[in-house]
PDB file of C-alpha atoms in Angstrom:
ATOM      1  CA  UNK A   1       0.000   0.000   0.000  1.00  0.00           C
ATOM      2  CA  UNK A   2       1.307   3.628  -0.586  1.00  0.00           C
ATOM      3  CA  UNK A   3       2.246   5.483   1.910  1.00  0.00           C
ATOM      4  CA  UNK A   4      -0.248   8.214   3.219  1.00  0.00           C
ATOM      5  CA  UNK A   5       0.380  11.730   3.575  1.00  0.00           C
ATOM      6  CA  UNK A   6      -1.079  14.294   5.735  1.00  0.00           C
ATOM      7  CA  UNK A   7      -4.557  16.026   4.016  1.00  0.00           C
ATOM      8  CA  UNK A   8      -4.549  17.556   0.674  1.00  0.00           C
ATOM      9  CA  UNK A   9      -7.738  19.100  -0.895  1.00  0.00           C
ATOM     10  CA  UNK A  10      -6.415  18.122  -4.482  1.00  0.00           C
ATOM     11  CA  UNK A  11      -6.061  14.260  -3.041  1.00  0.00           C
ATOM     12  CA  UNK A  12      -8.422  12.157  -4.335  1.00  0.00           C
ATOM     13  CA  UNK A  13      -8.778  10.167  -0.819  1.00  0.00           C
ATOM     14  CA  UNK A  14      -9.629  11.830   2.558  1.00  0.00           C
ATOM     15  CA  UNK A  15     -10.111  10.821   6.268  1.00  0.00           C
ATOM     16  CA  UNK A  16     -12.816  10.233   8.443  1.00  0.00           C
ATOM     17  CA  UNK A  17     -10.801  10.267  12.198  1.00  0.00           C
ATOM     18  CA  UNK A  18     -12.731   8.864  15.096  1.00  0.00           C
ATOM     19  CA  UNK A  19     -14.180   5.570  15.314  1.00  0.00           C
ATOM     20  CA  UNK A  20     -17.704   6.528  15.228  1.00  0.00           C
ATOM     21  CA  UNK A  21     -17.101   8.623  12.033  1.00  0.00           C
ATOM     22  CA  UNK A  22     -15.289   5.712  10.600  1.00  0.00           C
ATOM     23  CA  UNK A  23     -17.569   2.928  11.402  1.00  0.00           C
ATOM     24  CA  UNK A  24     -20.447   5.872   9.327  1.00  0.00           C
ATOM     25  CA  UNK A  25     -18.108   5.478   6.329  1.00  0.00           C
ATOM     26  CA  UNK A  26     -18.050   1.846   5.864  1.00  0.00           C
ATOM     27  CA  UNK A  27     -21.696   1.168   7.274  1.00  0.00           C
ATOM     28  CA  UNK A  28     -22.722   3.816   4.539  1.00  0.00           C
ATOM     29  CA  UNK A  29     -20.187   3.988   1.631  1.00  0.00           C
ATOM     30  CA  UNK A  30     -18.215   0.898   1.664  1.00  0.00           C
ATOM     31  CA  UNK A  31     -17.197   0.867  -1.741  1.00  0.00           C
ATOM     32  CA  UNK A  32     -15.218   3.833  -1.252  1.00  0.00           C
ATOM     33  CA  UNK A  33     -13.432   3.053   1.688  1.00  0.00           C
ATOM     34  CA  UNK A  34      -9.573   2.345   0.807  1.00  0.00           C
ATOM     35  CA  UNK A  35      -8.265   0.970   4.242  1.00  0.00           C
ATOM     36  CA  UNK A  36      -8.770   1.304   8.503  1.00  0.00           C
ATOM     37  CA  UNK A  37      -6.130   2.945  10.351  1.00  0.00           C
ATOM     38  CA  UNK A  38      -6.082   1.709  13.839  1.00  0.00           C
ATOM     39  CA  UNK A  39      -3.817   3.083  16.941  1.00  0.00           C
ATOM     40  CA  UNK A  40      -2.086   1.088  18.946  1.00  0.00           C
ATOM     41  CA  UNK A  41      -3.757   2.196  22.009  1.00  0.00           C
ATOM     42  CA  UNK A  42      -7.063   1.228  20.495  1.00  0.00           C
ATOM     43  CA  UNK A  43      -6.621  -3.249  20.990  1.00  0.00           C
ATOM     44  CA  UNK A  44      -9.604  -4.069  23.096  1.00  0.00           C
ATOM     45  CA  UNK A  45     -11.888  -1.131  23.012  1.00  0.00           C
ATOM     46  CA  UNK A  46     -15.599  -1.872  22.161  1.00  0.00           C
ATOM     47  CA  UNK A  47     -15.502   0.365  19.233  1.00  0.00           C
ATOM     48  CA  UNK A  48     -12.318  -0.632  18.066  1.00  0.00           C
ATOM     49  CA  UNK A  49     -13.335  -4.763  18.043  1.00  0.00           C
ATOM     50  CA  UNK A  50     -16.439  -3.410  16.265  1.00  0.00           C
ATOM     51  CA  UNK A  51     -14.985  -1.657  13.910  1.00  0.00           C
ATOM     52  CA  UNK A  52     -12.347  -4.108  12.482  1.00  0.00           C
ATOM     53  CA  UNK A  53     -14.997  -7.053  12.719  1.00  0.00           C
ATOM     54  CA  UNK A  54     -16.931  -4.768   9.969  1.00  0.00           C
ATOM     55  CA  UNK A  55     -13.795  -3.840   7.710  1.00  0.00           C
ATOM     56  CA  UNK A  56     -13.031  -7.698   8.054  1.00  0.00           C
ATOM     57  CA  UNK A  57     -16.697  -8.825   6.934  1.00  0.00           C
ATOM     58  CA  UNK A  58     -16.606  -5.882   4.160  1.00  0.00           C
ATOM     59  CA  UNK A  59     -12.623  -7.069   2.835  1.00  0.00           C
ATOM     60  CA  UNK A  60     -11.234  -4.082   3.938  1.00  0.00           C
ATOM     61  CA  UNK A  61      -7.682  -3.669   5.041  1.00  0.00           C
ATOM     62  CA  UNK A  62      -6.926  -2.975   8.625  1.00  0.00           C
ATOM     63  CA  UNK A  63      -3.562  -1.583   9.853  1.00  0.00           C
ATOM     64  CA  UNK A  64      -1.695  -0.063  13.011  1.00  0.00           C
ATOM     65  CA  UNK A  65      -0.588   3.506  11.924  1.00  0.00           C
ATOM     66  CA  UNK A  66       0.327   5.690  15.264  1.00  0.00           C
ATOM     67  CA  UNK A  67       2.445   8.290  13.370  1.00  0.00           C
ATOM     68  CA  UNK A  68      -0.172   8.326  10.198  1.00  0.00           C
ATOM     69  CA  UNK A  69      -3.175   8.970  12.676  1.00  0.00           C
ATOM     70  CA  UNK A  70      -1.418  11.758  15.219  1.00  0.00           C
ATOM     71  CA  UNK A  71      -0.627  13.109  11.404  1.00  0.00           C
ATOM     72  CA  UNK A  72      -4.316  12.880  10.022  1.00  0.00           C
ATOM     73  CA  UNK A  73      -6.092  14.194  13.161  1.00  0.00           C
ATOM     74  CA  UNK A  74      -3.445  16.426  14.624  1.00  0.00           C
ATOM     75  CA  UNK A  75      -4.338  15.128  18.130  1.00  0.00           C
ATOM     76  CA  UNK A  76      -2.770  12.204  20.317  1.00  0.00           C
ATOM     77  CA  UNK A  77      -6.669  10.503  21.118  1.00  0.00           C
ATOM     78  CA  UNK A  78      -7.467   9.694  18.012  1.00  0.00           C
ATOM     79  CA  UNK A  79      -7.560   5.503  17.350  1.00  0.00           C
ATOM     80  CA  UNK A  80      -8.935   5.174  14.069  1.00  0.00           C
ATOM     81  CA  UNK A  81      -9.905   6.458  10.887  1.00  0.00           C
ATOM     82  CA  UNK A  82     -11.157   5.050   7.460  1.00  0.00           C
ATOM     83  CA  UNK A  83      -9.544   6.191   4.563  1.00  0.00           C
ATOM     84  CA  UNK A  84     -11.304   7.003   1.879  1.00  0.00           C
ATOM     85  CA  UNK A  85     -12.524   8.047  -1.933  1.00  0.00           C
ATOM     86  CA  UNK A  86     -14.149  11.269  -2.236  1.00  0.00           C
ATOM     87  CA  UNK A  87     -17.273  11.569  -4.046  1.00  0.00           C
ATOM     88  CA  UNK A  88     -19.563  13.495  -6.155  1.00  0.00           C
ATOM     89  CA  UNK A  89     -23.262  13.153  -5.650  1.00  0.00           C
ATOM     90  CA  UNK A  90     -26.204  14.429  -7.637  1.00  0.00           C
ATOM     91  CA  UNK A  91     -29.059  15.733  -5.341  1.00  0.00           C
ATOM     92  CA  UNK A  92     -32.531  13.927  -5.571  1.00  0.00           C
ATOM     93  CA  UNK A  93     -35.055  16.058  -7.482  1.00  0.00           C
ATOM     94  CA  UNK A  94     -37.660  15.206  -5.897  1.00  0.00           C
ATOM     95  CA  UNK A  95     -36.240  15.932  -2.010  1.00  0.00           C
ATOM     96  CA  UNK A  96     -36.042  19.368  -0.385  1.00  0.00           C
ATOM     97  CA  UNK A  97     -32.682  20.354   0.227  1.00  0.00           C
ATOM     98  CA  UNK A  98     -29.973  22.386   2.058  1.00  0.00           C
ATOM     99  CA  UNK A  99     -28.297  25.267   0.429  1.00  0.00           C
ATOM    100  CA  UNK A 100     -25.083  26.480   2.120  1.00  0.00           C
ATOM    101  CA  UNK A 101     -23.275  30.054   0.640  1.00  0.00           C
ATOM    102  CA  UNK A 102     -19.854  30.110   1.151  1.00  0.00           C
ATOM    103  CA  UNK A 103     -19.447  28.612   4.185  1.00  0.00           C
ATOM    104  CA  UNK A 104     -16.425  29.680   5.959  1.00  0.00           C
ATOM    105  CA  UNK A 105     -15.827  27.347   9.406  1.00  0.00           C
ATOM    106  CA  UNK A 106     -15.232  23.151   8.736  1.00  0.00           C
ATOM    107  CA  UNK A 107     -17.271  23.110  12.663  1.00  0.00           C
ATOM    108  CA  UNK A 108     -19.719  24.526  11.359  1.00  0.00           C
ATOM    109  CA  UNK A 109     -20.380  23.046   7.987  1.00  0.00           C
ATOM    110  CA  UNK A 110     -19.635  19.528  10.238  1.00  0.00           C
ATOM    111  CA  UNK A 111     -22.552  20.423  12.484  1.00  0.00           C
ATOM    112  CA  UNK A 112     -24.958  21.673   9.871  1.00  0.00           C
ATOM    113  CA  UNK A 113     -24.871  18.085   8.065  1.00  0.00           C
ATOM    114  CA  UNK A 114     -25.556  16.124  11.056  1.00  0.00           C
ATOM    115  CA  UNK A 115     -28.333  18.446  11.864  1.00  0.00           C
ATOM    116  CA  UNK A 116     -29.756  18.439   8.281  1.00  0.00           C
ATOM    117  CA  UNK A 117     -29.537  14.339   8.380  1.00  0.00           C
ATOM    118  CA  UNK A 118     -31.144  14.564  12.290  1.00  0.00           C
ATOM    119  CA  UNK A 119     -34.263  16.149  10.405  1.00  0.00           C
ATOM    120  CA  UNK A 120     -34.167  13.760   7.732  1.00  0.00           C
ATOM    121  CA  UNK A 121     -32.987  16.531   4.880  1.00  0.00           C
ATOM    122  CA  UNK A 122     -30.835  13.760   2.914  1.00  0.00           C
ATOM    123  CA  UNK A 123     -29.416  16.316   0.316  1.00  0.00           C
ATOM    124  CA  UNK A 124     -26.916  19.148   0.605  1.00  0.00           C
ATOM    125  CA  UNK A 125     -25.303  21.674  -1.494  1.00  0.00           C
ATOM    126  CA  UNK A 126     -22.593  24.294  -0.634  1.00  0.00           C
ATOM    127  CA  UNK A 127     -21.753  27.420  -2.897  1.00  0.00           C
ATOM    128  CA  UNK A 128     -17.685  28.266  -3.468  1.00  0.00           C
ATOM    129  CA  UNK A 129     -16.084  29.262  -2.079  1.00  0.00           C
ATOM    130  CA  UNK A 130     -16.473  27.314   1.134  1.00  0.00           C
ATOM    131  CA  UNK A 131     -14.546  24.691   3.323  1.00  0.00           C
ATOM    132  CA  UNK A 132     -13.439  21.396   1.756  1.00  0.00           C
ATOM    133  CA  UNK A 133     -16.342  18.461   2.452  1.00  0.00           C
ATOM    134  CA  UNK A 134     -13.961  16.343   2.569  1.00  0.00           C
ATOM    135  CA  UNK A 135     -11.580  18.041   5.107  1.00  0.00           C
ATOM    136  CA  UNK A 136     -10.932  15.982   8.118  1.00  0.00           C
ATOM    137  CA  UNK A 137     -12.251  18.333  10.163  1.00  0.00           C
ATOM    138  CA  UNK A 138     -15.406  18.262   8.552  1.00  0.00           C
ATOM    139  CA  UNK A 139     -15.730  14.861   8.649  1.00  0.00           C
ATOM    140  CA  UNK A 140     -15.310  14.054  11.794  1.00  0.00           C
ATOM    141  CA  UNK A 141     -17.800  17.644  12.781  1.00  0.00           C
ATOM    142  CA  UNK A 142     -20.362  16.029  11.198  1.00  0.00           C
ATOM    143  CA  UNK A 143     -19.813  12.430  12.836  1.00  0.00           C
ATOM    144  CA  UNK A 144     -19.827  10.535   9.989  1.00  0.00           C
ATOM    145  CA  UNK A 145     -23.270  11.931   8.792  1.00  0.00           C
ATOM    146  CA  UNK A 146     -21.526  13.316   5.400  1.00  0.00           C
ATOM    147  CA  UNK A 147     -21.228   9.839   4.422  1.00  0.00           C
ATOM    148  CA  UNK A 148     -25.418   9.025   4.923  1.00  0.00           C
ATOM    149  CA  UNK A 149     -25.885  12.934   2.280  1.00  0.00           C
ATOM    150  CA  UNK A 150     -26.298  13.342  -0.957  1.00  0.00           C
ATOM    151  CA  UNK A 151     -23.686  16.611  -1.330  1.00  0.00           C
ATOM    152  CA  UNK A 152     -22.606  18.507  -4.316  1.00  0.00           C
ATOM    153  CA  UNK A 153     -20.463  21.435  -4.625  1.00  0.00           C
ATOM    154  CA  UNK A 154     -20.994  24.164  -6.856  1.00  0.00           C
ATOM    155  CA  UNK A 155     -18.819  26.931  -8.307  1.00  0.00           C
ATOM    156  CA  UNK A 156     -21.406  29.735  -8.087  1.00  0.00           C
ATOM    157  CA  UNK A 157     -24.617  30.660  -7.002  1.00  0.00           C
ATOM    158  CA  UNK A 158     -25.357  30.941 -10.715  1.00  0.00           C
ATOM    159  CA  UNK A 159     -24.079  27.329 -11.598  1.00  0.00           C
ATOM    160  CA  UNK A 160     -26.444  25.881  -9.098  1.00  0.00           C
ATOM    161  CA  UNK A 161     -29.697  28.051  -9.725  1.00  0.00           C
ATOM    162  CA  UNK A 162     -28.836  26.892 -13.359  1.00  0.00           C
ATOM    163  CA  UNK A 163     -28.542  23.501 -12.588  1.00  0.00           C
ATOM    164  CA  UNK A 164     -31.647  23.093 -10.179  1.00  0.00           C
ATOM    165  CA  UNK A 165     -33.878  25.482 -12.080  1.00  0.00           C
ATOM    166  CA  UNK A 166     -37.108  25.983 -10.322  1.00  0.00           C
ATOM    167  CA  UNK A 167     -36.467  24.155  -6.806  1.00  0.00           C
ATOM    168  CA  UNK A 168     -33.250  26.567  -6.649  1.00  0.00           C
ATOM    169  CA  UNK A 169     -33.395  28.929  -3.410  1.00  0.00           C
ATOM    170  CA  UNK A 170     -33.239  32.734  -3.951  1.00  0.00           C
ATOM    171  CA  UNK A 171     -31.346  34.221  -1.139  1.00  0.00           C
ATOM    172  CA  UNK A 172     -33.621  37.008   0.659  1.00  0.00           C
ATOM    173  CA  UNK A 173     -33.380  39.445   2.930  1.00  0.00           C
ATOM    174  CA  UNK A 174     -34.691  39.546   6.229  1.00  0.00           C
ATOM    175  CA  UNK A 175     -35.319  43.280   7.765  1.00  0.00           C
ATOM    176  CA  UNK A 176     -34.403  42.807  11.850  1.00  0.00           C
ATOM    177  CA  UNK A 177     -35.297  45.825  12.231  1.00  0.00           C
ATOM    178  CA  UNK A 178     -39.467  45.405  11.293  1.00  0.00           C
ATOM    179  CA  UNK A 179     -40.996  43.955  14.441  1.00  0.00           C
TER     180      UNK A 179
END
């Protein structure tokens, strides 16, 4: 296996650090997932056993990387992570949607997509600029939910109202000041 190196938004793999958001990715998109990354401080945990018996029953290669994982998630507590393919989705016509403009915080963006999931909005759609998807950060913000959305990115506002048509959302303005 090549080696991996630390997160690159022109990569064509990512990470999704954290057990939990790892066990999302191949529960929800195993077909993209490339390998587990387990730390040596993770033998025995319940997540950890759980984890590798899935990447096992899915043929997925499972392998101690300390250095790789500190690397990854720039913090010491971090025992696993799934590497994987990034992906382009379309969003379902017929399903309501969320629209984010040039998001600027991966927390944030992280959060919005489990909430969106939590009320059962399956499809998302960010406007450039905005924070990588795929950024580790992300990934692990949003728990693993990215991997249960539909998301697509879009250049411009224009190139998405173009491409949606009539569902696309018009931004409007909201007056604070009218009681």
């Amino acid at each position: 296996m090549p080696s991996l190196s630390g997160y690159k938004a022109e990569l064509d793999y990512s990470y999704a650090p954290g057990i939990f958001p790892a066990m999302e990715c191949l529960l929800a998109r195993p077909e993209r997932v490339r390998r587990v990354l387990l730390h040596s401080g993770a033998a025995g945990r319940e997540g950890t056993e759980k984890l590798c018996a899935l990447a096992r029953e899915r043929g997925i290669r499972v392998e101690e990387a300390d250095r790789a994982l500190a690397r990854i998630s720039g913090k010491e507590n971090c025992y696993a992570a799934a590497v994987f393919e990034k992906f382009r989705d379309e969003l379902a016509p017929d399903r309501p949607h969320v629209l984010l403009h040039q998001p600027g915080d991966s927390g944030n963006v992280g959060t919005i997509l489990r909430t969106a999931l939590g009320f059962g909005v399956e499809d998302v759609a960010l406007i450039r600029p905005c924070v990588d998807p795929f950024d580790p950060r992300t990934v692990r913000a949003s728990m693993g939910s990215l991997f249960r959305l539909r998301l697509r990115v879009y250049d411009s506002f224009e190139a998405y109202a173009e491409e949606q048509g009539e569902r696309a959302c018009y931004p409007f303005m909201l007056d604070a000041s009218v009681p």
